[in-house]
PDB file of C-alpha atoms in Angstrom:
ATOM      1  CA  VAL A   1      10.266 -14.051   8.507  1.00 94.00           C
ATOM      2  CA  TYR A   2       7.586 -15.372   5.761  1.00 94.00           C
ATOM      3  CA  GLY A   3       5.416 -17.585   7.606  1.00 92.00           C
ATOM      4  CA  ASP A   4       7.536 -20.071   9.154  1.00 92.00           C
ATOM      5  CA  LYS A   5      10.297 -19.572   7.076  1.00 94.00           C
ATOM      6  CA  LEU A   6      13.732 -16.879   6.165  1.00 95.00           C
ATOM      7  CA  LEU A   7      14.020 -14.908   3.504  1.00 95.00           C
ATOM      8  CA  VAL A   8      18.069 -14.247   3.482  1.00 94.00           C
ATOM      9  CA  HIS A   9      19.693 -12.151   0.770  1.00 93.00           C
ATOM     10  CA  SER A  10      22.758 -13.724   0.132  1.00 89.00           C
ATOM     11  CA  LEU A  11      25.645 -11.168  -0.151  1.00 84.00           C
ATOM     12  CA  SER A  12      27.951 -14.045  -2.191  1.00 84.00           C
ATOM     13  CA  ASP A  13      25.856 -14.118  -4.839  1.00 88.00           C
ATOM     14  CA  GLY A  14      22.552 -11.644  -4.654  1.00 90.00           C
ATOM     15  CA  PHE A  15      20.142 -14.524  -4.306  1.00 92.00           C
ATOM     16  CA  ILE A  16      16.810 -13.981  -1.936  1.00 93.00           C
ATOM     17  CA  GLU A  17      17.097 -17.494  -0.213  1.00 93.00           C
ATOM     18  CA  LEU A  18      13.274 -18.784   1.130  1.00 94.00           C
ATOM     19  CA  ILE A  19      14.799 -21.220   4.162  1.00 94.00           C
ATOM     20  CA  ASP A  20      12.861 -23.091   6.287  1.00 95.00           C
ATOM     21  CA  PRO A  21      15.092 -23.763   9.230  1.00 92.00           C
ATOM     22  CA  GLU A  22      13.402 -26.585  10.468  1.00 92.00           C
ATOM     23  CA  THR A  23      14.580 -28.795   8.186  1.00 94.00           C
ATOM     24  CA  GLY A  24      17.024 -26.722   5.724  1.00 90.00           C
ATOM     25  CA  GLU A  25      15.113 -26.444   2.572  1.00 94.00           C
ATOM     26  CA  ALA A  26      15.589 -23.628   0.957  1.00 92.00           C
ATOM     27  CA  ARG A  27      14.990 -21.683  -2.687  1.00 90.00           C
ATOM     28  CA  GLY A  28      15.622 -18.640  -4.129  1.00 89.00           C
ATOM     29  CA  PHE A  29      15.811 -16.659  -6.998  1.00 90.00           C
ATOM     30  CA  LYS A  30      18.403 -13.937  -8.236  1.00 91.00           C
ATOM     31  CA  ALA A  31      18.024 -10.160  -6.841  1.00 90.00           C
ATOM     32  CA  TRP A  32      20.985  -8.322  -5.858  1.00 92.00           C
ATOM     33  CA  ARG A  33      23.913  -8.528  -4.834  1.00 90.00           C
ATOM     34  CA  GLU A  34      23.193  -4.938  -2.746  1.00 91.00           C
ATOM     35  CA  LEU A  35      19.786  -3.777  -1.953  1.00 93.00           C
ATOM     36  CA  ALA A  36      18.749  -0.619  -0.346  1.00 94.00           C
ATOM     37  CA  ASP A  37      15.965  -2.149   1.849  1.00 95.00           C
ATOM     38  CA  LEU A  38      13.608  -5.164   1.498  1.00 95.00           C
ATOM     39  CA  VAL A  39      10.521  -5.629   3.350  1.00 96.00           C
ATOM     40  CA  VAL A  40       7.939  -9.190   3.347  1.00 96.00           C
ATOM     41  CA  LEU A  41       4.048  -7.830   3.103  1.00 96.00           C
ATOM     42  CA  GLY A  42       1.377 -11.051   3.131  1.00 95.00           C
ATOM     43  CA  ASP A  43       2.961 -13.216   0.051  1.00 95.00           C
ATOM     44  CA  TRP A  44       4.764  -9.680  -1.274  1.00 96.00           C
ATOM     45  CA  LEU A  45       8.200  -9.165  -1.351  1.00 97.00           C
ATOM     46  CA  ALA A  46       9.332  -5.295  -2.306  1.00 97.00           C
ATOM     47  CA  ILE A  47      12.596  -5.418  -3.071  1.00 96.00           C
ATOM     48  CA  ALA A  48      14.920  -1.602  -3.567  1.00 96.00           C
ATOM     49  CA  PRO A  49      18.119  -2.096  -5.283  1.00 93.00           C
ATOM     50  CA  PRO A  50      20.351   1.032  -4.413  1.00 91.00           C
ATOM     51  CA  THR A  51      20.533   3.966  -5.383  1.00 91.00           C
ATOM     52  CA  SER A  52      17.762   2.771  -8.030  1.00 92.00           C
ATOM     53  CA  GLN A  53      14.346   4.481  -9.336  1.00 96.00           C
ATOM     54  CA  ARG A  54      12.944   0.753  -9.673  1.00 95.00           C
ATOM     55  CA  LEU A  55      11.265  -1.574  -6.906  1.00 97.00           C
ATOM     56  CA  ALA A  56      10.740  -4.934  -7.866  1.00 96.00           C
ATOM     57  CA  ILE A  57       7.825  -7.122  -6.177  1.00 97.00           C
ATOM     58  CA  TYR A  58       7.315 -10.838  -5.859  1.00 95.00           C
ATOM     59  CA  ASP A  59       4.472 -12.941  -4.982  1.00 94.00           C
ATOM     60  CA  LEU A  60       6.255 -15.442  -2.721  1.00 92.00           C
ATOM     61  CA  GLU A  61       3.749 -18.545  -3.159  1.00 89.00           C
ATOM     62  CA  SER A  62       3.267 -17.791  -7.448  1.00 89.00           C
ATOM     63  CA  GLY A  63       6.553 -17.100  -8.341  1.00 87.00           C
ATOM     64  CA  GLU A  64       5.882 -14.345 -10.358  1.00 91.00           C
ATOM     65  CA  SER A  65       7.501 -11.162  -9.958  1.00 93.00           C
ATOM     66  CA  ARG A  66       7.062  -7.458 -11.297  1.00 94.00           C
ATOM     67  CA  GLU A  67       9.178  -4.198 -11.236  1.00 95.00           C
ATOM     68  CA  MET A  68       7.337  -0.321 -10.970  1.00 96.00           C
ATOM     69  CA  GLU A  69       9.233   2.828 -11.144  1.00 96.00           C
ATOM     70  CA  LEU A  70       9.325   5.321  -8.450  1.00 97.00           C
ATOM     71  CA  PRO A  71       9.568   8.929  -9.323  1.00 96.00           C
ATOM     72  CA  GLY A  72      13.481   8.712  -7.082  1.00 97.00           C
ATOM     73  CA  VAL A  73      16.247   6.486  -5.693  1.00 97.00           C
ATOM     74  CA  ILE A  74      14.228   4.299  -3.158  1.00 97.00           C
ATOM     75  CA  GLU A  75      16.041   4.606   0.140  1.00 97.00           C
ATOM     76  CA  ASP A  76      13.511   2.968   3.067  1.00 97.00           C
ATOM     77  CA  LEU A  77      11.178   0.126   2.616  1.00 97.00           C
ATOM     78  CA  GLU A  78       7.777  -0.219   5.253  1.00 97.00           C
ATOM     79  CA  ALA A  79       5.600  -2.437   4.987  1.00 96.00           C
ATOM     80  CA  TYR A  80       2.084  -2.222   6.708  1.00 96.00           C
ATOM     81  CA  GLU A  81      -0.941  -3.688   5.182  1.00 94.00           C
ATOM     82  CA  PRO A  82      -2.640  -2.825   2.593  1.00 96.00           C
ATOM     83  CA  PHE A  83       0.779  -0.451   1.150  1.00 97.00           C
ATOM     84  CA  ILE A  84       4.001  -0.621   0.936  1.00 98.00           C
ATOM     85  CA  TRP A  85       5.873   2.346   1.652  1.00 98.00           C
ATOM     86  CA  ALA A  86       8.811   3.775   0.097  1.00 98.00           C
ATOM     87  CA  THR A  87      11.074   6.947   1.112  1.00 98.00           C
ATOM     88  CA  ILE A  88      12.125   9.164  -1.619  1.00 98.00           C
ATOM     89  CA  PRO A  89      14.196  11.874   0.525  1.00 97.00           C
ATOM     90  CA  ASP A  90      15.588  13.667  -2.557  1.00 97.00           C
ATOM     91  CA  HIS A  91      12.450  14.501  -3.845  1.00 97.00           C
ATOM     92  CA  GLY A  92      10.522  15.241  -0.431  1.00 97.00           C
ATOM     93  CA  LEU A  93       8.391  12.274  -0.708  1.00 97.00           C
ATOM     94  CA  VAL A  94       7.211   9.288   1.019  1.00 97.00           C
ATOM     95  CA  VAL A  95       4.673   6.864  -1.584  1.00 98.00           C
ATOM     96  CA  ALA A  96       2.356   3.979  -0.943  1.00 98.00           C
ATOM     97  CA  VAL A  97       2.666   1.584  -3.718  1.00 98.00           C
ATOM     98  CA  ASP A  98      -0.232  -1.351  -4.312  1.00 97.00           C
ATOM     99  CA  PRO A  99       1.583  -4.232  -4.746  1.00 96.00           C
ATOM    100  CA  SER A 100      -1.439  -6.051  -6.108  1.00 93.00           C
ATOM    101  CA  LYS A 101      -1.779  -4.098  -9.018  1.00 93.00           C
ATOM    102  CA  PRO A 102       1.117  -2.662  -8.554  1.00 94.00           C
ATOM    103  CA  GLU A 103       0.535   1.092  -8.706  1.00 96.00           C
ATOM    104  CA  ILE A 104       1.051   4.541  -6.957  1.00 97.00           C
ATOM    105  CA  ALA A 105      -1.990   4.314  -4.540  1.00 97.00           C
ATOM    106  CA  ARG A 106      -0.430   7.728  -2.037  1.00 96.00           C
ATOM    107  CA  ARG A 107       1.852  10.395  -1.836  1.00 96.00           C
ATOM    108  CA  LEU A 108       2.775  12.769   0.715  1.00 96.00           C
ATOM    109  CA  SER A 109       5.462  15.230   0.433  1.00 96.00           C
ATOM    110  CA  LEU A 110       7.567  15.013   3.171  1.00 96.00           C
ATOM    111  CA  ASP A 111      11.286  15.656   4.132  1.00 96.00           C
ATOM    112  CA  VAL A 112      12.519  12.715   5.051  1.00 97.00           C
ATOM    113  CA  ALA A 113      15.900  11.721   6.145  1.00 98.00           C
ATOM    114  CA  HIS A 114      18.530   9.123   4.016  1.00 97.00           C
ATOM    115  CA  GLY A 115      18.903   5.572   5.032  1.00 96.00           C
ATOM    116  CA  ARG A 116      16.915   2.949   6.274  1.00 95.00           C
ATOM    117  CA  ASP A 117      14.626   2.692   9.575  1.00 96.00           C
ATOM    118  CA  LYS A 118      13.388   6.062   8.952  1.00 98.00           C
ATOM    119  CA  ILE A 119       9.381   5.461   8.909  1.00 98.00           C
ATOM    120  CA  SER A 120       6.851   3.770  10.142  1.00 98.00           C
ATOM    121  CA  VAL A 121       3.932   3.076  10.086  1.00 97.00           C
ATOM    122  CA  ILE A 122       1.097   1.606  12.102  1.00 96.00           C
ATOM    123  CA  GLY A 123      -2.733   2.228  12.229  1.00 92.00           C
ATOM    124  CA  GLY A 124      -3.751   5.349  10.485  1.00 93.00           C
ATOM    125  CA  THR A 125      -0.391   7.554  11.614  1.00 97.00           C
ATOM    126  CA  LEU A 126       2.741   6.958   9.741  1.00 98.00           C
ATOM    127  CA  TRP A 127       5.963   8.289  11.652  1.00 98.00           C
ATOM    128  CA  ALA A 128       9.250   9.378  10.541  1.00 98.00           C
ATOM    129  CA  ILE A 129      12.644  11.189  10.696  1.00 98.00           C
ATOM    130  CA  SER A 130      13.382  14.572   9.553  1.00 97.00           C
ATOM    131  CA  LYS A 131      15.760  15.015   6.650  1.00 96.00           C
ATOM    132  CA  SER A 132      17.641  17.029   9.757  1.00 95.00           C
ATOM    133  CA  GLY A 133      17.478  14.593  12.045  1.00 96.00           C
ATOM    134  CA  ALA A 134      16.014  16.577  15.071  1.00 96.00           C
ATOM    135  CA  GLU A 135      12.864  16.336  14.503  1.00 97.00           C
ATOM    136  CA  ILE A 136      10.075  13.410  14.933  1.00 98.00           C
ATOM    137  CA  LEU A 137       7.375  13.683  12.306  1.00 98.00           C
ATOM    138  CA  LYS A 138       3.489  12.261  13.105  1.00 98.00           C
ATOM    139  CA  VAL A 139       1.019  11.903   9.606  1.00 97.00           C
ATOM    140  CA  ASP A 140      -2.225  11.521  10.048  1.00 96.00           C
ATOM    141  CA  LEU A 141      -2.866   9.191   7.185  1.00 95.00           C
ATOM    142  CA  GLU A 142      -6.873   9.800   7.127  1.00 93.00           C
ATOM    143  CA  THR A 143      -6.471  13.750   7.477  1.00 92.00           C
ATOM    144  CA  GLY A 144      -3.288  13.907   5.684  1.00 90.00           C
ATOM    145  CA  SER A 145      -2.419  16.772   9.252  1.00 93.00           C
ATOM    146  CA  ALA A 146       1.435  16.542   9.918  1.00 95.00           C
ATOM    147  CA  THR A 147       3.003  17.484  13.502  1.00 97.00           C
ATOM    148  CA  SER A 148       5.742  17.250  14.341  1.00 97.00           C
ATOM    149  CA  MET A 149       8.586  17.504  18.143  1.00 97.00           C
ATOM    150  CA  SER A 150      11.855  18.422  18.452  1.00 97.00           C
ATOM    151  CA  LEU A 151      14.681  16.505  20.005  1.00 97.00           C
ATOM    152  CA  GLU A 152      17.563  17.406  21.606  1.00 95.00           C
ATOM    153  CA  GLU A 153      20.099  15.104  19.987  1.00 96.00           C
ATOM    154  CA  GLU A 154      19.669  13.267  16.056  1.00 97.00           C
ATOM    155  CA  ALA A 155      17.439  10.623  15.442  1.00 98.00           C
ATOM    156  CA  LEU A 156      18.981   7.508  13.378  1.00 98.00           C
ATOM    157  CA  ALA A 157      15.954   4.691  13.764  1.00 98.00           C
ATOM    158  CA  ILE A 158      12.333   4.692  14.109  1.00 98.00           C
ATOM    159  CA  GLU A 159       9.789   1.970  15.179  1.00 98.00           C
ATOM    160  CA  ALA A 160       6.194   2.114  15.589  1.00 98.00           C
ATOM    161  CA  PHE A 161       3.836   0.528  18.183  1.00 96.00           C
ATOM    162  CA  LYS A 162      -0.123   0.728  19.110  1.00 93.00           C
ATOM    163  CA  GLY A 163       0.339   4.050  21.445  1.00 91.00           C
ATOM    164  CA  GLY A 164       3.688   5.768  19.802  1.00 96.00           C
ATOM    165  CA  VAL A 165       7.765   5.427  18.956  1.00 98.00           C
ATOM    166  CA  LEU A 166      10.355   4.397  19.518  1.00 98.00           C
ATOM    167  CA  VAL A 167      13.538   6.177  18.841  1.00 98.00           C
ATOM    168  CA  ALA A 168      17.248   5.813  19.101  1.00 98.00           C
ATOM    169  CA  THR A 169      19.406   8.673  18.770  1.00 98.00           C
ATOM    170  CA  ALA A 170      23.302   9.330  18.067  1.00 98.00           C
ATOM    171  CA  ALA A 171      23.654   9.524  21.723  1.00 98.00           C
ATOM    172  CA  ASP A 172      22.894   6.226  22.187  1.00 98.00           C
ATOM    173  CA  GLU A 173      19.459   6.447  23.601  1.00 98.00           C
ATOM    174  CA  ILE A 174      16.585   4.736  22.823  1.00 98.00           C
ATOM    175  CA  LEU A 175      13.438   7.279  23.499  1.00 98.00           C
ATOM    176  CA  GLU A 176      10.036   6.226  24.369  1.00 98.00           C
ATOM    177  CA  ILE A 177       7.502   8.643  22.577  1.00 98.00           C
ATOM    178  CA  SER A 178       3.700   8.683  22.858  1.00 97.00           C
ATOM    179  CA  LYS A 179       0.875   9.659  20.404  1.00 95.00           C
ATOM    180  CA  ASP A 180       0.966  13.170  21.916  1.00 95.00           C
ATOM    181  CA  LEU A 181       4.552  14.078  21.273  1.00 97.00           C
ATOM    182  CA  LYS A 182       6.011  13.575  24.942  1.00 97.00           C
ATOM    183  CA  ILE A 183       8.768  11.186  25.962  1.00 97.00           C
ATOM    184  CA  THR A 184       7.605   8.646  28.437  1.00 96.00           C
ATOM    185  CA  GLY A 185      10.696   6.764  28.752  1.00 96.00           C
ATOM    186  CA  SER A 186      14.507   6.478  27.945  1.00 97.00           C
ATOM    187  CA  TRP A 187      17.218   3.960  28.774  1.00 98.00           C
ATOM    188  CA  LYS A 188      21.404   4.728  27.773  1.00 98.00           C
ATOM    189  CA  LEU A 189      22.944   2.190  26.138  1.00 98.00           C
ATOM    190  CA  GLU A 190      26.589   1.354  25.579  1.00 96.00           C
ATOM    191  CA  LYS A 191      29.116   3.878  23.226  1.00 96.00           C
ATOM    192  CA  GLY A 192      28.362   2.837  19.833  1.00 95.00           C
ATOM    193  CA  SER A 193      24.942   1.360  20.710  1.00 96.00           C
ATOM    194  CA  THR A 194      22.642   3.272  18.234  1.00 97.00           C
ATOM    195  CA  THR A 195      25.314   3.163  14.894  1.00 93.00           C
ATOM    196  CA  SER A 196      23.644   1.636  13.326  1.00 94.00           C
ATOM    197  CA  ILE A 197      20.293  -0.350  14.966  1.00 97.00           C
ATOM    198  CA  GLN A 198      17.500  -1.686  14.507  1.00 97.00           C
ATOM    199  CA  LEU A 199      14.424  -1.877  17.073  1.00 98.00           C
ATOM    200  CA  TYR A 200      11.279  -3.616  18.281  1.00 97.00           C
ATOM    201  CA  ARG A 201       8.502  -3.524  20.295  1.00 96.00           C
ATOM    202  CA  LEU A 202       6.712  -6.940  21.826  1.00 95.00           C
ATOM    203  CA  GLU A 203       3.187  -6.708  22.778  1.00 92.00           C
ATOM    204  CA  ASP A 204       4.042  -7.127  26.446  1.00 93.00           C
ATOM    205  CA  GLY A 205       5.885  -3.683  26.013  1.00 94.00           C
ATOM    206  CA  ARG A 206       9.387  -5.449  26.291  1.00 96.00           C
ATOM    207  CA  ILE A 207      11.413  -3.415  23.736  1.00 97.00           C
ATOM    208  CA  ILE A 208      14.634  -5.486  21.752  1.00 97.00           C
ATOM    209  CA  TYR A 209      17.219  -3.625  20.122  1.00 98.00           C
ATOM    210  CA  VAL A 210      19.774  -5.583  17.827  1.00 98.00           C
ATOM    211  CA  SER A 211      22.953  -3.330  17.416  1.00 97.00           C
ATOM    212  CA  LEU A 212      25.129  -4.221  14.386  1.00 95.00           C
ATOM    213  CA  PRO A 213      28.464  -3.286  15.155  1.00 92.00           C
ATOM    214  CA  ARG A 214      28.667  -4.163  18.601  1.00 96.00           C
ATOM    215  CA  TRP A 215      27.077  -7.991  18.328  1.00 96.00           C
ATOM    216  CA  THR A 216      24.905  -7.297  20.484  1.00 97.00           C
ATOM    217  CA  ILE A 217      21.276  -8.071  21.050  1.00 98.00           C
ATOM    218  CA  GLY A 218      19.461  -6.684  23.901  1.00 97.00           C
ATOM    219  CA  GLU A 219      15.833  -6.527  25.399  1.00 97.00           C
ATOM    220  CA  ILE A 220      14.712  -3.429  28.101  1.00 98.00           C
ATOM    221  CA  GLU A 221      11.412  -4.772  30.558  1.00 97.00           C
ATOM    222  CA  GLY A 222      11.143  -1.687  32.893  1.00 95.00           C
ATOM    223  CA  GLU A 223      14.464  -0.484  33.669  1.00 95.00           C
ATOM    224  CA  LYS A 224      16.203  -3.650  33.204  1.00 97.00           C
ATOM    225  CA  ILE A 225      18.429  -3.877  30.361  1.00 98.00           C
ATOM    226  CA  THR A 226      19.281  -7.204  29.470  1.00 97.00           C
ATOM    227  CA  GLU A 227      21.920  -8.296  26.715  1.00 98.00           C
ATOM    228  CA  VAL A 228      23.579 -11.097  24.373  1.00 97.00           C
ATOM    229  CA  LYS A 229      26.430 -11.081  22.396  1.00 96.00           C
ATOM    230  CA  ALA A 230      26.971 -13.138  18.848  1.00 95.00           C
ATOM    231  CA  GLU A 231      30.112 -14.267  17.956  1.00 94.00           C
ATOM    232  CA  ALA A 232      31.238 -12.062  14.632  1.00 94.00           C
ATOM    233  CA  ARG A 233      29.539  -8.571  13.478  1.00 93.00           C
ATOM    234  CA  LEU A 234      25.939  -8.712  12.671  1.00 96.00           C
ATOM    235  CA  GLY A 235      24.376  -8.423   9.196  1.00 93.00           C
ATOM    236  CA  GLY A 236      20.823  -8.049  10.160  1.00 93.00           C
ATOM    237  CA  SER A 237      17.717  -8.531  12.180  1.00 96.00           C
ATOM    238  CA  ALA A 238      14.211  -9.893  11.859  1.00 96.00           C
ATOM    239  CA  LEU A 239      11.568 -10.600  14.690  1.00 95.00           C
ATOM    240  CA  ALA A 240       9.771 -13.942  14.967  1.00 94.00           C
ATOM    241  CA  GLU A 241       6.819 -14.700  17.318  1.00 87.00           C
ATOM    242  CA  ASP A 242       9.048 -16.217  20.386  1.00 89.00           C
ATOM    243  CA  ARG A 243      12.707 -15.396  18.846  1.00 94.00           C
ATOM    244  CA  ILE A 244      15.045 -13.296  17.048  1.00 96.00           C
ATOM    245  CA  TRP A 245      16.726 -14.083  14.362  1.00 97.00           C
ATOM    246  CA  PHE A 246      19.994 -12.512  13.058  1.00 96.00           C
ATOM    247  CA  THR A 247      22.696 -12.851  10.907  1.00 94.00           C
ATOM    248  CA  GLU A 248      26.356 -12.863  10.502  1.00 94.00           C
ATOM    249  CA  PRO A 249      27.949 -12.527   6.899  1.00 91.00           C
ATOM    250  CA  ALA A 250      31.207 -13.058   8.174  1.00 92.00           C
ATOM    251  CA  LYS A 251      30.562 -16.664   9.331  1.00 93.00           C
ATOM    252  CA  ARG A 252      27.958 -17.109   6.942  1.00 91.00           C
ATOM    253  CA  ARG A 253      25.459 -18.466   9.260  1.00 92.00           C
ATOM    254  CA  ILE A 254      21.963 -17.475  10.743  1.00 93.00           C
ATOM    255  CA  GLY A 255      21.004 -18.219  14.404  1.00 94.00           C
ATOM    256  CA  TYR A 256      18.487 -16.844  16.686  1.00 95.00           C
ATOM    257  CA  ALA A 257      18.344 -15.027  20.571  1.00 95.00           C
TER     258      ALA A 257
END
């Protein structure tokens, strides 16, 4: 989501389309057919091609683009003002990029898991899933000090919020973990839900999850879990103010719940 518009990656031609959902008006630019990840930070769009050390940064207002080389293959991107954070698991690194320069502003030695949705940044804290998947890592970005907690099941995805972090595990559970590394909530989902899942937490405390293989968008409020099913396998999702957008690549459609 970029303002009141959507940024959508087209699998067929590798274009990034900027779409106005109200009018259908769209403009786009050429990128790559496959992406490791992409994130929006203000007017900046950062894209990591697959198995590449390159980070492409686009100014969505001016249309200008630039590329920079990072110290290894990028697997996960996270945006939190003023930096774009990138994981480089093969080198045990997480780097912060200042997109306005662009340059590396900070390097953290951290053994983070391979894949997307493995780090999340909020305030002065970076949360991550360890390379083994068995630990949640918490880094204080002011002091650089790191703490961790062990989990009984492998962690698959992570999403930070002001009071802590959400974690999806291989046991098809969503855990809520507090700032002091205690489990404060857990919810069991249908089998296969967390194989590929995207997590969001609303300001009112509700949790939204998007289970791509189950074609499902779910809401957790207290102990109550409510799900709606899409009409095809989901490709991705993005949270807007009053809705969750999703793609159905096989049907070449975008929808929202």
